[in-house]
mmCIF file of the C-alpha atoms, coordinates in Angstrom:
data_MODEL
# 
_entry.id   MODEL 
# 
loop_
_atom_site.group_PDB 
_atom_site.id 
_atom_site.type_symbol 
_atom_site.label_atom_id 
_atom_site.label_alt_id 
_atom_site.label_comp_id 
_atom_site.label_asym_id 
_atom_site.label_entity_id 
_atom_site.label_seq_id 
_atom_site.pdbx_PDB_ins_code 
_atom_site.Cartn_x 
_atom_site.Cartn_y 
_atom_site.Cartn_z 
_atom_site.occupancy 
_atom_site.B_iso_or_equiv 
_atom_site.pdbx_formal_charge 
_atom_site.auth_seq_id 
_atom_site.auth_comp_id 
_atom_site.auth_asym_id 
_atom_site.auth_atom_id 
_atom_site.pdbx_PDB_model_num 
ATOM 1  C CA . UNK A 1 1  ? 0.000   0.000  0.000   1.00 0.00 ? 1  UNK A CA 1 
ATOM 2  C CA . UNK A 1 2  ? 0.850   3.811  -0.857  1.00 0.00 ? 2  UNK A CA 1 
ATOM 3  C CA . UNK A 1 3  ? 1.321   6.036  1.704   1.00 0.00 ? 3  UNK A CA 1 
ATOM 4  C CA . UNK A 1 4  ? -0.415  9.352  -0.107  1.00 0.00 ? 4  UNK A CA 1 
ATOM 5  C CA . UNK A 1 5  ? 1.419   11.505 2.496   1.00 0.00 ? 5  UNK A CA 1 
ATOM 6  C CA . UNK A 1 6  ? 4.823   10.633 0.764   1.00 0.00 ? 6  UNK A CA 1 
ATOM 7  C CA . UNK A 1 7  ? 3.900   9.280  -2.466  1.00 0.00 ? 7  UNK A CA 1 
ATOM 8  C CA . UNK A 1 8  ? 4.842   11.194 -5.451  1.00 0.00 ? 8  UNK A CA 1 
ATOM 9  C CA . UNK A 1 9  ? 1.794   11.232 -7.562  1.00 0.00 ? 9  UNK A CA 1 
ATOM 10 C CA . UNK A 1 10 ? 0.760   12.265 -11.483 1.00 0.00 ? 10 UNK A CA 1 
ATOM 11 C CA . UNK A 1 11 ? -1.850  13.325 -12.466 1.00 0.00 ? 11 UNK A CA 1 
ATOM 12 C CA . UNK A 1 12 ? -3.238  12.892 -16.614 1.00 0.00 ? 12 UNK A CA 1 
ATOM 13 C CA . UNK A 1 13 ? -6.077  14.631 -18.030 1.00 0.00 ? 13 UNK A CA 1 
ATOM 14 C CA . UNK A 1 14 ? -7.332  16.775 -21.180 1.00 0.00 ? 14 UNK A CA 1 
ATOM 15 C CA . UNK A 1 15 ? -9.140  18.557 -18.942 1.00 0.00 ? 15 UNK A CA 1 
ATOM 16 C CA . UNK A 1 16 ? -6.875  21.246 -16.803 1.00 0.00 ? 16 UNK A CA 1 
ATOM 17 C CA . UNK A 1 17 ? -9.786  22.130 -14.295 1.00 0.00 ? 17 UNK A CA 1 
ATOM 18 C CA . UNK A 1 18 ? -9.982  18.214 -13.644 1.00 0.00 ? 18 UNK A CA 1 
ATOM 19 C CA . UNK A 1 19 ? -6.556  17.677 -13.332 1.00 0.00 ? 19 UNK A CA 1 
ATOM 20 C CA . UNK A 1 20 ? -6.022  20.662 -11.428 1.00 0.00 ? 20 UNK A CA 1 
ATOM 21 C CA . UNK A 1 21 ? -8.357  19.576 -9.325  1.00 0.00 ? 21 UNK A CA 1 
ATOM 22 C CA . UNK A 1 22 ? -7.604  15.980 -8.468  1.00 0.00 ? 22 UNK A CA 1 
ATOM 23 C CA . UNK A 1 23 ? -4.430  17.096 -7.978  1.00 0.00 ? 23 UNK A CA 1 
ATOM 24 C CA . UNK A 1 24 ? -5.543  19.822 -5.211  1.00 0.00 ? 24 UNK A CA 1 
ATOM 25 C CA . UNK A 1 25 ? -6.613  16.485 -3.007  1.00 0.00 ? 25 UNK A CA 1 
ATOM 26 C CA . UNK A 1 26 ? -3.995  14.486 -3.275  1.00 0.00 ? 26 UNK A CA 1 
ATOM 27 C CA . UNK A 1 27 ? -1.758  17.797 -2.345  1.00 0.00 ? 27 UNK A CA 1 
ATOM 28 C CA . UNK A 1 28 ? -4.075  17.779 0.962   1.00 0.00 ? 28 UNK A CA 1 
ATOM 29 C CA . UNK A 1 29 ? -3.332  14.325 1.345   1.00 0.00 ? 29 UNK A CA 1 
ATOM 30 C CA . UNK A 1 30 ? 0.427   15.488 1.490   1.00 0.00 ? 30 UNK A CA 1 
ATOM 31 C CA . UNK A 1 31 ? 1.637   13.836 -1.663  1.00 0.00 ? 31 UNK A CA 1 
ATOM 32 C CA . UNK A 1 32 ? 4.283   16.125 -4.017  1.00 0.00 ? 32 UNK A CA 1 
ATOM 33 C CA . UNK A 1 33 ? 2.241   16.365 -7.573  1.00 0.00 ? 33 UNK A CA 1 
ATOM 34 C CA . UNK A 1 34 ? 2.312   16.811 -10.970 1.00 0.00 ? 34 UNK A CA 1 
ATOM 35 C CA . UNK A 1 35 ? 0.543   17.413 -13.476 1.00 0.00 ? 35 UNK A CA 1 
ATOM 36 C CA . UNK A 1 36 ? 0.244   16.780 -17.578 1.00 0.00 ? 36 UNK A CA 1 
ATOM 37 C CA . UNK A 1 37 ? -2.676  17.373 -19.943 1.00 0.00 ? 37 UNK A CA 1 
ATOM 38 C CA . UNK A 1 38 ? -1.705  14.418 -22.401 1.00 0.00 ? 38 UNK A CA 1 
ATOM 39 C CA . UNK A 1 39 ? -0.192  11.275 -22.762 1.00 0.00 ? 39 UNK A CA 1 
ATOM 40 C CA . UNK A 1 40 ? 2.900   12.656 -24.347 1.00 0.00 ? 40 UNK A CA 1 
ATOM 41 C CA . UNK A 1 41 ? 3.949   14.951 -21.252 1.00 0.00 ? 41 UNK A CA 1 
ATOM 42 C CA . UNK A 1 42 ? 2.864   12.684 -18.842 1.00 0.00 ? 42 UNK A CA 1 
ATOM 43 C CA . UNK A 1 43 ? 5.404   10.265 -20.470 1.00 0.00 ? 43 UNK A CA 1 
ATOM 44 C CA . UNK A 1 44 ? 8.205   12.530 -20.184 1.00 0.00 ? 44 UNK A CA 1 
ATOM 45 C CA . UNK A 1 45 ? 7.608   13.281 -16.532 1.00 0.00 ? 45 UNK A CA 1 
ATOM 46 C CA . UNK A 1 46 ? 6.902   9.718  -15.455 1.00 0.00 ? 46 UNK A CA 1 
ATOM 47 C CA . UNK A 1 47 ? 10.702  9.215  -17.567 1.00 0.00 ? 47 UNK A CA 1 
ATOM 48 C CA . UNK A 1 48 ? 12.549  11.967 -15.341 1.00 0.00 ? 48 UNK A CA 1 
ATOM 49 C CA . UNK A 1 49 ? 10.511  11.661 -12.163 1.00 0.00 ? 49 UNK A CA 1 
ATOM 50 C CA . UNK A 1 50 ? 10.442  9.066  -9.405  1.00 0.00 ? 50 UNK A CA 1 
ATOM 51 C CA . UNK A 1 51 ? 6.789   8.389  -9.472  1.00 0.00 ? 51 UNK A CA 1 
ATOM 52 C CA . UNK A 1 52 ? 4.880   6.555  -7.311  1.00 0.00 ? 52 UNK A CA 1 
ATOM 53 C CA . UNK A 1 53 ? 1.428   6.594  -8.787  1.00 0.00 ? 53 UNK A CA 1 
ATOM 54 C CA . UNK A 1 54 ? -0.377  7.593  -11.826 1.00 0.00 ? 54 UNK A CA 1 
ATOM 55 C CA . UNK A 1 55 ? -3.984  9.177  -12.064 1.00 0.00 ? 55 UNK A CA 1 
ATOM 56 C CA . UNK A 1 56 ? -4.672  9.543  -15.718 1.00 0.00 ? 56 UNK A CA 1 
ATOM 57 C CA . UNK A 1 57 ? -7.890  9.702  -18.425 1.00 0.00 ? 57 UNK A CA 1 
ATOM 58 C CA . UNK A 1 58 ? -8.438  6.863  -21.004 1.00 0.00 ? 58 UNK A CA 1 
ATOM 59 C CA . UNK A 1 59 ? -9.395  9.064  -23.404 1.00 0.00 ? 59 UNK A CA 1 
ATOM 60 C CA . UNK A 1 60 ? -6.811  11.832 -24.241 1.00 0.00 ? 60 UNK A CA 1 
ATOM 61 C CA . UNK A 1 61 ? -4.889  13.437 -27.867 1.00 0.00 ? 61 UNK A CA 1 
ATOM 62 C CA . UNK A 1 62 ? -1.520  13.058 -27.548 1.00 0.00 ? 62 UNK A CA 1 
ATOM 63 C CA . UNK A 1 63 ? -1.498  9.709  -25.974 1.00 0.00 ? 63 UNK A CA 1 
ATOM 64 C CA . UNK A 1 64 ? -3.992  8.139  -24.325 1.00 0.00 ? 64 UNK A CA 1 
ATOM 65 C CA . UNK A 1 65 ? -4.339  6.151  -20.733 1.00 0.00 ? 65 UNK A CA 1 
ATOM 66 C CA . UNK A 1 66 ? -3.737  2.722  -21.988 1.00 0.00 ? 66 UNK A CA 1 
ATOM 67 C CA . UNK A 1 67 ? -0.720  3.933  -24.085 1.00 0.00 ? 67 UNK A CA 1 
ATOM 68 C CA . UNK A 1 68 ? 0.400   5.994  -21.620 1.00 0.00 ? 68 UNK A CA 1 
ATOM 69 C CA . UNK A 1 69 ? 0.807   2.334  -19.572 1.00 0.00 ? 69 UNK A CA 1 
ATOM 70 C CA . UNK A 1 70 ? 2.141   0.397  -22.260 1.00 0.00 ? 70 UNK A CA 1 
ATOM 71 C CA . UNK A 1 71 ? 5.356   2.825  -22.397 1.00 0.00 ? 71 UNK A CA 1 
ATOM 72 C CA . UNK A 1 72 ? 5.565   3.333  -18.846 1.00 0.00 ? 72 UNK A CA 1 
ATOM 73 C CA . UNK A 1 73 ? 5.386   -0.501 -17.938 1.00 0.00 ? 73 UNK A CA 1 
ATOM 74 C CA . UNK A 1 74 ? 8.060   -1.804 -20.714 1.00 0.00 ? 74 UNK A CA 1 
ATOM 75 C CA . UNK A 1 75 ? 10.570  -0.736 -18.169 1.00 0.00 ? 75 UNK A CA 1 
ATOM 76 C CA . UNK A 1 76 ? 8.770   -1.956 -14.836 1.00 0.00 ? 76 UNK A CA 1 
ATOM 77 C CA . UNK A 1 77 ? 5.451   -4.560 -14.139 1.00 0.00 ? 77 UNK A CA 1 
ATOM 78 C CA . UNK A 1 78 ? 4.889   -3.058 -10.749 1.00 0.00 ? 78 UNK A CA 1 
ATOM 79 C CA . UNK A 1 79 ? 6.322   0.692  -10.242 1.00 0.00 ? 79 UNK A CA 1 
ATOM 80 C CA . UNK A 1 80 ? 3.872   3.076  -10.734 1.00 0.00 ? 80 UNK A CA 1 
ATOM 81 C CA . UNK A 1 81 ? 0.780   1.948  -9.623  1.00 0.00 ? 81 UNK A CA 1 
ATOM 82 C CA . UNK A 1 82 ? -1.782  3.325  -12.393 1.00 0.00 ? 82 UNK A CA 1 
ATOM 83 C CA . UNK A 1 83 ? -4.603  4.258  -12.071 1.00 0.00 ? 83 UNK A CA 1 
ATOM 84 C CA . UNK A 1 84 ? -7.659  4.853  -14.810 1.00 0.00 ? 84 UNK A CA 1 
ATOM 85 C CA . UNK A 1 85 ? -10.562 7.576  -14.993 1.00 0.00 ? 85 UNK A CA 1 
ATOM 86 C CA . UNK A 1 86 ? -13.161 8.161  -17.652 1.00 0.00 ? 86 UNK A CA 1 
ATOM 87 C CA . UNK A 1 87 ? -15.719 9.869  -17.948 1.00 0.00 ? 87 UNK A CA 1 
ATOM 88 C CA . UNK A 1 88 ? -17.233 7.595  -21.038 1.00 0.00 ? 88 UNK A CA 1 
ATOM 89 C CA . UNK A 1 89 ? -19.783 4.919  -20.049 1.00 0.00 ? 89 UNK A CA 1 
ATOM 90 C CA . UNK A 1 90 ? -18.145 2.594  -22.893 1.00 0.00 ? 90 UNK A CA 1 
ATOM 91 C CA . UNK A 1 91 ? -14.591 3.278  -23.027 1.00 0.00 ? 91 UNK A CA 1 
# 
């Protein structure tokens, strides 16, 4: 299990005001965050960052969720725990 209050955590969506938000919690949960809009930058900071968890959108341009995971687990099986959103009924 993750401790949130040390975790590093990223956060992935197309949607600033969504990602801004989500990452406003986990911030009060004490975790350091970042954040990227697409796939594409939230490849590049998952490459150059320690990170301990993902948050990210299926559906995204520039690289979405599941390719986003393909790339970032070719490396690693277990490190970062990822973790999917939508907000499509049939994704």
């Amino acid at each position: 299990m993750i401790d949130l209050r040390n975790a590093t955590v990223l956060v992935v969506d197309d949607e600033p005001d969504l990602c801004d938000m989500l990452a406003f919690e986990f911030k009060l949960q004490g975790s350091t965050v970042c954040c990227a809009y697409n796939g594409k930058a939230a490849f590049e900071i998952a490459r150059s960052r320690d990170v301990d968890v993902i948050v990210t959108d299926i559906r995204m341009a520039n690289g979405n969720g599941i390719e986003l995971l393909e790339r970032v687990r070719t490396g690693s099986n277990d490190r970062p725990v990822i973790v999917f959103i939508t907000a499509y009924e049939h994704v």
